């Protein structure tokens, strides 16, 4: 029998990737979002997860076998982040309880589990790299922990299996996404080419010289599906990265070459994209009009603040994947190819020229 998946956050980078994979694997896919987009093979459900009654009404009559939680909201403080994001998980899982159909719930969080929340990101006494899933929570409030606690409580009530997935920076396509390094760098490179600017690395010496990894949305989707369908993976948390490691001093010239711009590496000064791109919205609008691009609003494509946070970190960040590897997850994706595939998709869909 065809299984049904409910993807919360179906318009985001991870949500689109898992919805696409599930559809290709023959699942019926329900795509929940505040403002659903038309996605091939996905049945849209409009719901605001901050509204418990509206969420319950939108999901009444649906009987998902698996639920994938790939959405979150950012607020001004971590206490507000905790309140709103815990409520979203709680409201969603309460809404599917009456159907008594869910066998597995997968929650996507990230490496802020180890690095701390926005207010204290990369600060204090952090665990050693590579980060491992059995490391204790940091002694600080974090909305990822609140989301997990809601998941654990619901699993205890309803008896479903769960998995938590902690990707590093995710490479994938989604317009309007709050954390989108791949598209941000594509837009930045396009602006550098248009204006004759050097393609300056915006981050820190630690990131330029140190080892790091990233996560292709397709790799994350594969792990989500694997955990959902593998009994040995039940009730565990998993890091998720591509499987390769690199240094930005190696990657940066490769990205520059794809766009035909001159790379400028770390020269001792941090050059945040938020500063470099501060006045570029009119330039992007002009490029979009001239090239017939699908999105003229720079803020819908680029998230400089997030890319600055990742590339400006003062520490090396690498995630260990031994737990899922030991249980049979063998997915691998070269990170430079992940970037190039994304850039080609953005160009094909007229999001960059």
Short mmCIF file of C-alpha atoms in Angstrom, two decimals:
data_model
loop_
_atom_site.label_atom_id
_atom_site.label_comp_id
_atom_site.label_asym_id
_atom_site.label_seq_id
_atom_site.Cartn_x
_atom_site.Cartn_y
_atom_site.Cartn_z
CA UNK A 1 0.00 0.00 0.00
CA UNK A 2 1.13 3.55 -0.71
CA UNK A 3 2.47 5.30 2.36
CA UNK A 4 1.61 8.90 3.16
CA UNK A 5 4.13 11.48 4.34
CA UNK A 6 3.38 14.84 5.88
CA UNK A 7 6.18 17.36 5.26
CA UNK A 8 5.95 20.44 7.47
CA UNK A 9 7.87 23.26 5.83
CA UNK A 10 7.48 21.88 2.32
CA UNK A 11 8.50 25.17 0.67
CA UNK A 12 11.91 25.31 2.40
CA UNK A 13 15.28 23.94 1.29
CA UNK A 14 14.99 20.69 3.23
CA UNK A 15 11.22 20.37 2.85
CA UNK A 16 11.36 20.58 -0.93
CA UNK A 17 14.20 18.05 -1.05
CA UNK A 18 12.47 15.42 1.10
CA UNK A 19 9.11 15.97 -0.63
CA UNK A 20 10.76 15.48 -4.03
CA UNK A 21 12.52 12.30 -2.89
CA UNK A 22 9.41 10.82 -1.28
CA UNK A 23 7.35 11.46 -4.40
CA UNK A 24 10.03 9.79 -6.53
CA UNK A 25 9.94 6.80 -4.16
CA UNK A 26 6.19 6.40 -4.61
CA UNK A 27 4.90 8.02 -1.42
CA UNK A 28 1.82 10.18 -1.26
CA UNK A 29 3.15 13.53 -0.06
CA UNK A 30 1.23 16.17 1.88
CA UNK A 31 3.12 19.46 1.84
CA UNK A 32 2.24 21.77 4.72
CA UNK A 33 3.25 25.45 4.67
CA UNK A 34 1.80 28.81 5.59
CA UNK A 35 1.79 29.68 1.89
CA UNK A 36 2.14 26.46 -0.13
CA UNK A 37 3.83 26.52 -3.51
CA UNK A 38 2.98 24.20 -6.40
CA UNK A 39 5.43 21.31 -6.18
CA UNK A 40 5.30 18.24 -8.46
CA UNK A 41 3.56 15.35 -6.78
CA UNK A 42 2.85 17.25 -3.56
CA UNK A 43 -0.64 17.89 -2.21
CA UNK A 44 -0.58 21.36 -0.61
CA UNK A 45 -1.96 22.02 2.86
CA UNK A 46 -2.10 25.62 4.08
CA UNK A 47 -1.65 25.98 7.83
CA UNK A 48 0.06 28.24 10.33
CA UNK A 49 1.67 25.94 12.89
CA UNK A 50 1.62 28.67 15.52
CA UNK A 51 -2.20 28.33 15.51
CA UNK A 52 -3.13 25.03 17.18
CA UNK A 53 -6.79 25.08 16.17
CA UNK A 54 -6.09 26.00 12.55
CA UNK A 55 -3.43 23.29 12.31
CA UNK A 56 -5.79 20.66 13.71
CA UNK A 57 -8.51 21.72 11.27
CA UNK A 58 -6.15 21.64 8.28
CA UNK A 59 -4.96 18.12 9.11
CA UNK A 60 -8.33 16.63 10.08
CA UNK A 61 -9.02 13.52 8.04
CA UNK A 62 -5.41 12.96 6.99
CA UNK A 63 -3.62 9.80 8.09
CA UNK A 64 0.12 10.21 7.57
CA UNK A 65 2.43 7.27 8.16
CA UNK A 66 5.44 9.56 8.64
CA UNK A 67 5.90 13.21 9.57
CA UNK A 68 8.92 15.30 8.60
CA UNK A 69 9.41 18.56 10.54
CA UNK A 70 11.67 20.85 8.52
CA UNK A 71 10.36 24.28 9.53
CA UNK A 72 11.12 26.90 12.17
CA UNK A 73 10.63 30.59 12.88
CA UNK A 74 13.17 33.14 14.06
CA UNK A 75 12.28 35.69 16.72
CA UNK A 76 14.22 38.51 18.38
CA UNK A 77 15.37 36.55 21.45
CA UNK A 78 16.10 32.92 22.22
CA UNK A 79 13.29 32.79 24.76
CA UNK A 80 10.90 33.86 22.00
CA UNK A 81 12.49 31.32 19.64
CA UNK A 82 11.89 28.61 22.22
CA UNK A 83 8.26 29.59 22.76
CA UNK A 84 7.27 29.76 19.10
CA UNK A 85 9.25 26.78 17.78
CA UNK A 86 8.28 24.45 20.62
CA UNK A 87 4.65 25.43 20.08
CA UNK A 88 4.88 24.66 16.36
CA UNK A 89 6.16 21.14 16.99
CA UNK A 90 3.61 20.61 19.75
CA UNK A 91 0.69 21.88 17.65
CA UNK A 92 1.66 19.74 14.66
CA UNK A 93 2.05 16.53 16.64
CA UNK A 94 -1.15 17.14 18.60
CA UNK A 95 -2.97 17.65 15.30
CA UNK A 96 -1.98 14.24 13.91
CA UNK A 97 -2.61 12.31 17.15
CA UNK A 98 -6.35 11.67 16.55
CA UNK A 99 -5.62 9.70 13.36
CA UNK A 100 -3.36 7.32 15.30
CA UNK A 101 -1.53 6.57 12.05
CA UNK A 102 1.99 7.96 12.52
CA UNK A 103 4.78 5.40 12.79
CA UNK A 104 7.76 7.77 12.58
CA UNK A 105 8.47 11.46 13.07
CA UNK A 106 11.73 12.99 11.82
CA UNK A 107 12.80 16.38 13.17
CA UNK A 108 15.45 18.49 11.41
CA UNK A 109 17.49 20.80 13.65
CA UNK A 110 21.18 21.52 13.06
CA UNK A 111 24.65 22.09 14.47
CA UNK A 112 23.49 24.92 16.71
CA UNK A 113 22.76 21.93 18.95
CA UNK A 114 26.54 21.96 19.58
CA UNK A 115 27.40 25.59 18.76
CA UNK A 116 24.70 27.34 20.76
CA UNK A 117 21.74 29.51 19.75
CA UNK A 118 21.89 32.77 17.80
CA UNK A 119 22.44 34.85 20.94
CA UNK A 120 25.51 32.85 22.00
CA UNK A 121 26.58 31.26 18.71
CA UNK A 122 30.09 29.77 18.83
CA UNK A 123 30.74 31.22 22.28
CA UNK A 124 31.61 29.75 25.63
CA UNK A 125 32.85 26.24 26.36
CA UNK A 126 32.01 24.28 23.19
CA UNK A 127 32.55 20.56 22.62
CA UNK A 128 35.55 19.43 20.59
CA UNK A 129 35.19 18.75 16.88
CA UNK A 130 34.18 16.59 15.25
CA UNK A 131 30.80 16.98 16.94
CA UNK A 132 29.26 13.67 18.00
CA UNK A 133 25.61 12.98 18.74
CA UNK A 134 26.23 11.64 22.23
CA UNK A 135 27.78 14.91 23.44
CA UNK A 136 25.74 16.53 26.20
CA UNK A 137 23.52 19.52 25.58
CA UNK A 138 25.14 22.88 26.24
CA UNK A 139 24.09 24.48 29.57
CA UNK A 140 22.16 27.22 27.80
CA UNK A 141 18.62 27.67 26.50
CA UNK A 142 18.28 26.57 22.89
CA UNK A 143 15.13 26.23 20.79
CA UNK A 144 16.50 23.03 19.23
CA UNK A 145 16.40 21.40 22.67
CA UNK A 146 12.83 22.63 23.17
CA UNK A 147 11.81 21.14 19.81
CA UNK A 148 13.39 17.83 20.75
CA UNK A 149 11.62 17.78 24.10
CA UNK A 150 8.25 18.28 22.39
CA UNK A 151 9.09 15.43 20.01
CA UNK A 152 10.07 13.10 22.86
CA UNK A 153 6.93 13.92 24.83
CA UNK A 154 4.68 13.26 21.83
CA UNK A 155 6.47 9.99 21.05
CA UNK A 156 5.90 8.83 24.62
CA UNK A 157 2.19 9.70 24.35
CA UNK A 158 1.58 8.23 20.91
CA UNK A 159 4.12 5.44 20.60
CA UNK A 160 5.73 6.47 17.32
CA UNK A 161 9.44 6.14 16.59
CA UNK A 162 11.46 9.30 16.08
CA UNK A 163 14.73 10.56 14.64
CA UNK A 164 16.52 13.89 14.96
CA UNK A 165 18.75 15.11 12.12
CA UNK A 166 21.49 17.69 12.60
CA UNK A 167 22.82 18.96 9.28
CA UNK A 168 25.59 21.49 8.87
CA UNK A 169 24.92 24.44 6.52
CA UNK A 170 22.44 23.13 3.93
CA UNK A 171 22.99 23.63 0.20
CA UNK A 172 19.74 23.69 -1.75
CA UNK A 173 17.16 25.81 -3.52
CA UNK A 174 14.32 27.69 -1.85
CA UNK A 175 13.24 31.25 -2.54
CA UNK A 176 12.53 33.27 0.59
CA UNK A 177 14.47 30.93 2.88
CA UNK A 178 16.04 32.52 5.95
CA UNK A 179 19.26 30.47 5.86
CA UNK A 180 20.53 29.94 2.33
CA UNK A 181 24.29 30.12 1.80
CA UNK A 182 24.30 28.54 -1.67
CA UNK A 183 21.92 31.02 -3.26
CA UNK A 184 23.46 33.90 -1.28
CA UNK A 185 26.90 33.14 -2.72
CA UNK A 186 25.44 32.76 -6.22
CA UNK A 187 23.81 36.18 -5.98
CA UNK A 188 26.96 37.70 -4.48
CA UNK A 189 29.13 36.30 -7.29
CA UNK A 190 26.67 37.58 -9.89
CA UNK A 191 26.81 41.07 -8.36
CA UNK A 192 30.62 40.97 -8.27
CA UNK A 193 30.69 40.08 -11.96
CA UNK A 194 28.18 42.81 -12.81
CA UNK A 195 30.00 45.52 -10.84
CA UNK A 196 33.58 44.41 -11.50
CA UNK A 197 34.22 43.74 -7.81
CA UNK A 198 36.61 41.11 -6.48
CA UNK A 199 34.86 38.04 -5.14
CA UNK A 200 36.07 38.64 -1.56
CA UNK A 201 35.87 35.83 0.97
CA UNK A 202 33.75 37.45 3.67
CA UNK A 203 34.71 35.37 6.68
CA UNK A 204 37.37 34.64 9.27
CA UNK A 205 40.88 33.22 9.16
CA UNK A 206 39.63 30.17 11.07
CA UNK A 207 37.12 29.37 8.34
CA UNK A 208 39.49 30.19 5.47
CA UNK A 209 42.23 27.91 6.77
CA UNK A 210 40.39 25.33 8.86
CA UNK A 211 38.52 22.19 7.91
CA UNK A 212 34.77 22.24 7.51
CA UNK A 213 31.90 20.33 5.94
CA UNK A 214 28.41 21.09 4.60
CA UNK A 215 25.16 19.26 3.81
CA UNK A 216 23.48 18.97 0.44
CA UNK A 217 19.68 19.03 0.88
CA UNK A 218 19.51 15.86 -1.22
CA UNK A 219 21.89 14.08 1.15
CA UNK A 220 19.78 15.19 4.12
CA UNK A 221 16.62 13.96 2.38
CA UNK A 222 18.22 10.57 1.81
CA UNK A 223 19.12 10.31 5.49
CA UNK A 224 15.62 11.34 6.55
CA UNK A 225 14.07 8.62 4.39
CA UNK A 226 16.63 6.05 5.52
CA UNK A 227 15.95 6.74 9.21
CA UNK A 228 12.20 6.57 8.65
CA UNK A 229 12.39 3.17 6.96
CA UNK A 230 15.23 1.55 8.96
CA UNK A 231 14.12 0.00 12.28
CA UNK A 232 17.66 0.12 13.71
CA UNK A 233 17.68 3.92 13.29
CA UNK A 234 14.62 4.46 15.47
CA UNK A 235 14.77 6.84 18.44
CA UNK A 236 18.21 8.27 17.71
CA UNK A 237 19.80 11.56 16.68
CA UNK A 238 22.06 11.75 13.63
CA UNK A 239 24.52 14.28 12.32
CA UNK A 240 24.24 14.73 8.58
CA UNK A 241 26.99 16.06 6.34
CA UNK A 242 28.04 15.31 2.79
CA UNK A 243 30.86 12.97 3.76
CA UNK A 244 33.75 15.10 2.49
CA UNK A 245 35.68 17.84 4.25
CA UNK A 246 37.37 20.88 2.73
CA UNK A 247 38.98 24.23 3.43
CA UNK A 248 37.40 27.42 2.11
CA UNK A 249 40.77 28.47 0.69
CA UNK A 250 40.32 25.49 -1.67
CA UNK A 251 36.59 25.91 -2.29
CA UNK A 252 36.47 29.68 -2.85
CA UNK A 253 38.45 29.74 -6.14
CA UNK A 254 36.31 26.87 -7.45
CA UNK A 255 33.12 28.85 -6.83
CA UNK A 256 34.68 31.93 -8.41
CA UNK A 257 35.67 29.96 -11.51
CA UNK A 258 32.08 28.75 -12.02
CA UNK A 259 30.90 32.36 -12.20
CA UNK A 260 33.91 33.71 -14.06
CA UNK A 261 34.91 36.17 -11.34
CA UNK A 262 38.24 36.93 -9.70
CA UNK A 263 38.58 35.24 -6.28
CA UNK A 264 39.97 37.28 -3.40
CA UNK A 265 40.87 35.19 -0.37
CA UNK A 266 41.18 36.10 3.27
CA UNK A 267 43.58 39.06 3.59
CA UNK A 268 43.47 39.58 7.35
CA UNK A 269 40.18 41.53 7.34
CA UNK A 270 36.69 40.13 7.80
CA UNK A 271 34.44 41.59 5.07
CA UNK A 272 30.83 40.68 5.99
CA UNK A 273 28.42 40.19 3.13
CA UNK A 274 25.88 42.24 5.04
CA UNK A 275 28.20 45.22 4.49
CA UNK A 276 29.33 44.31 0.99
CA UNK A 277 25.77 43.80 -0.29
CA UNK A 278 24.08 46.54 1.75
CA UNK A 279 23.33 48.77 -1.23
CA UNK A 280 22.92 46.13 -3.92
CA UNK A 281 19.13 45.74 -4.01
CA UNK A 282 18.68 48.30 -6.86
CA UNK A 283 21.51 46.68 -8.83
CA UNK A 284 19.89 43.26 -8.49
CA UNK A 285 16.53 44.65 -9.55
CA UNK A 286 18.19 46.10 -12.65
CA UNK A 287 19.89 42.78 -13.46
CA UNK A 288 16.59 40.94 -12.99
CA UNK A 289 14.77 43.30 -15.34
CA UNK A 290 17.46 43.10 -18.00
CA UNK A 291 17.87 39.31 -17.81
CA UNK A 292 14.22 38.41 -17.24
CA UNK A 293 14.85 36.80 -13.87
CA UNK A 294 12.07 35.29 -11.81
CA UNK A 295 12.87 37.11 -8.54
CA UNK A 296 13.86 40.79 -8.55
CA UNK A 297 13.84 41.13 -4.74
CA UNK A 298 17.36 40.58 -3.44
CA UNK A 299 16.11 39.89 0.09
CA UNK A 300 14.10 36.91 -1.17
CA UNK A 301 17.24 35.24 -2.51
CA UNK A 302 20.14 36.23 -0.29
CA UNK A 303 20.56 35.86 3.48
CA UNK A 304 23.90 37.62 4.13
CA UNK A 305 23.49 37.55 7.92
CA UNK A 306 23.40 33.75 7.95
CA UNK A 307 26.32 33.32 5.58
CA UNK A 308 28.32 35.84 7.64
CA UNK A 309 27.58 33.84 10.80
CA UNK A 310 28.81 30.60 9.23
CA UNK A 311 31.86 31.98 7.45
CA UNK A 312 32.80 34.27 10.32
CA UNK A 313 33.04 31.58 13.00
CA UNK A 314 36.27 31.61 15.00
CA UNK A 315 36.38 27.82 15.33
CA UNK A 316 36.60 24.78 13.08
CA UNK A 317 33.26 23.00 12.58
CA UNK A 318 33.11 19.36 11.46
CA UNK A 319 30.41 16.79 12.24
CA UNK A 320 31.04 13.09 12.82
CA UNK A 321 28.70 10.68 11.02
CA UNK A 322 29.85 7.40 12.53
CA UNK A 323 26.46 6.70 14.13
CA UNK A 324 24.44 6.58 10.91
CA UNK A 325 27.33 5.01 8.95
CA UNK A 326 27.53 2.16 11.45
CA UNK A 327 23.80 1.51 10.95
CA UNK A 328 24.04 1.37 7.17
CA UNK A 329 23.58 4.90 5.83
CA UNK A 330 26.09 5.19 2.99
CA UNK A 331 25.06 8.45 1.29
CA UNK A 332 27.83 10.70 -0.02
CA UNK A 333 27.86 13.99 -1.92
CA UNK A 334 30.92 16.01 -2.97
CA UNK A 335 30.36 19.54 -1.69
CA UNK A 336 31.78 21.39 -4.70
CA UNK A 337 29.44 19.40 -6.95
CA UNK A 338 26.55 20.26 -4.61
CA UNK A 339 27.28 23.95 -5.14
CA UNK A 340 27.65 23.54 -8.91
CA UNK A 341 24.40 21.56 -9.18
CA UNK A 342 22.59 24.27 -7.24
CA UNK A 343 24.04 27.06 -9.38
CA UNK A 344 22.95 25.23 -12.54
CA UNK A 345 19.44 24.80 -11.11
CA UNK A 346 19.23 28.49 -10.16
CA UNK A 347 20.27 29.42 -13.68
CA UNK A 348 17.83 26.99 -15.31
CA UNK A 349 14.97 28.40 -13.22
CA UNK A 350 15.96 32.00 -14.06
CA UNK A 351 16.87 32.92 -10.51
CA UNK A 352 20.37 33.98 -11.58
CA UNK A 353 21.51 34.97 -15.08
#
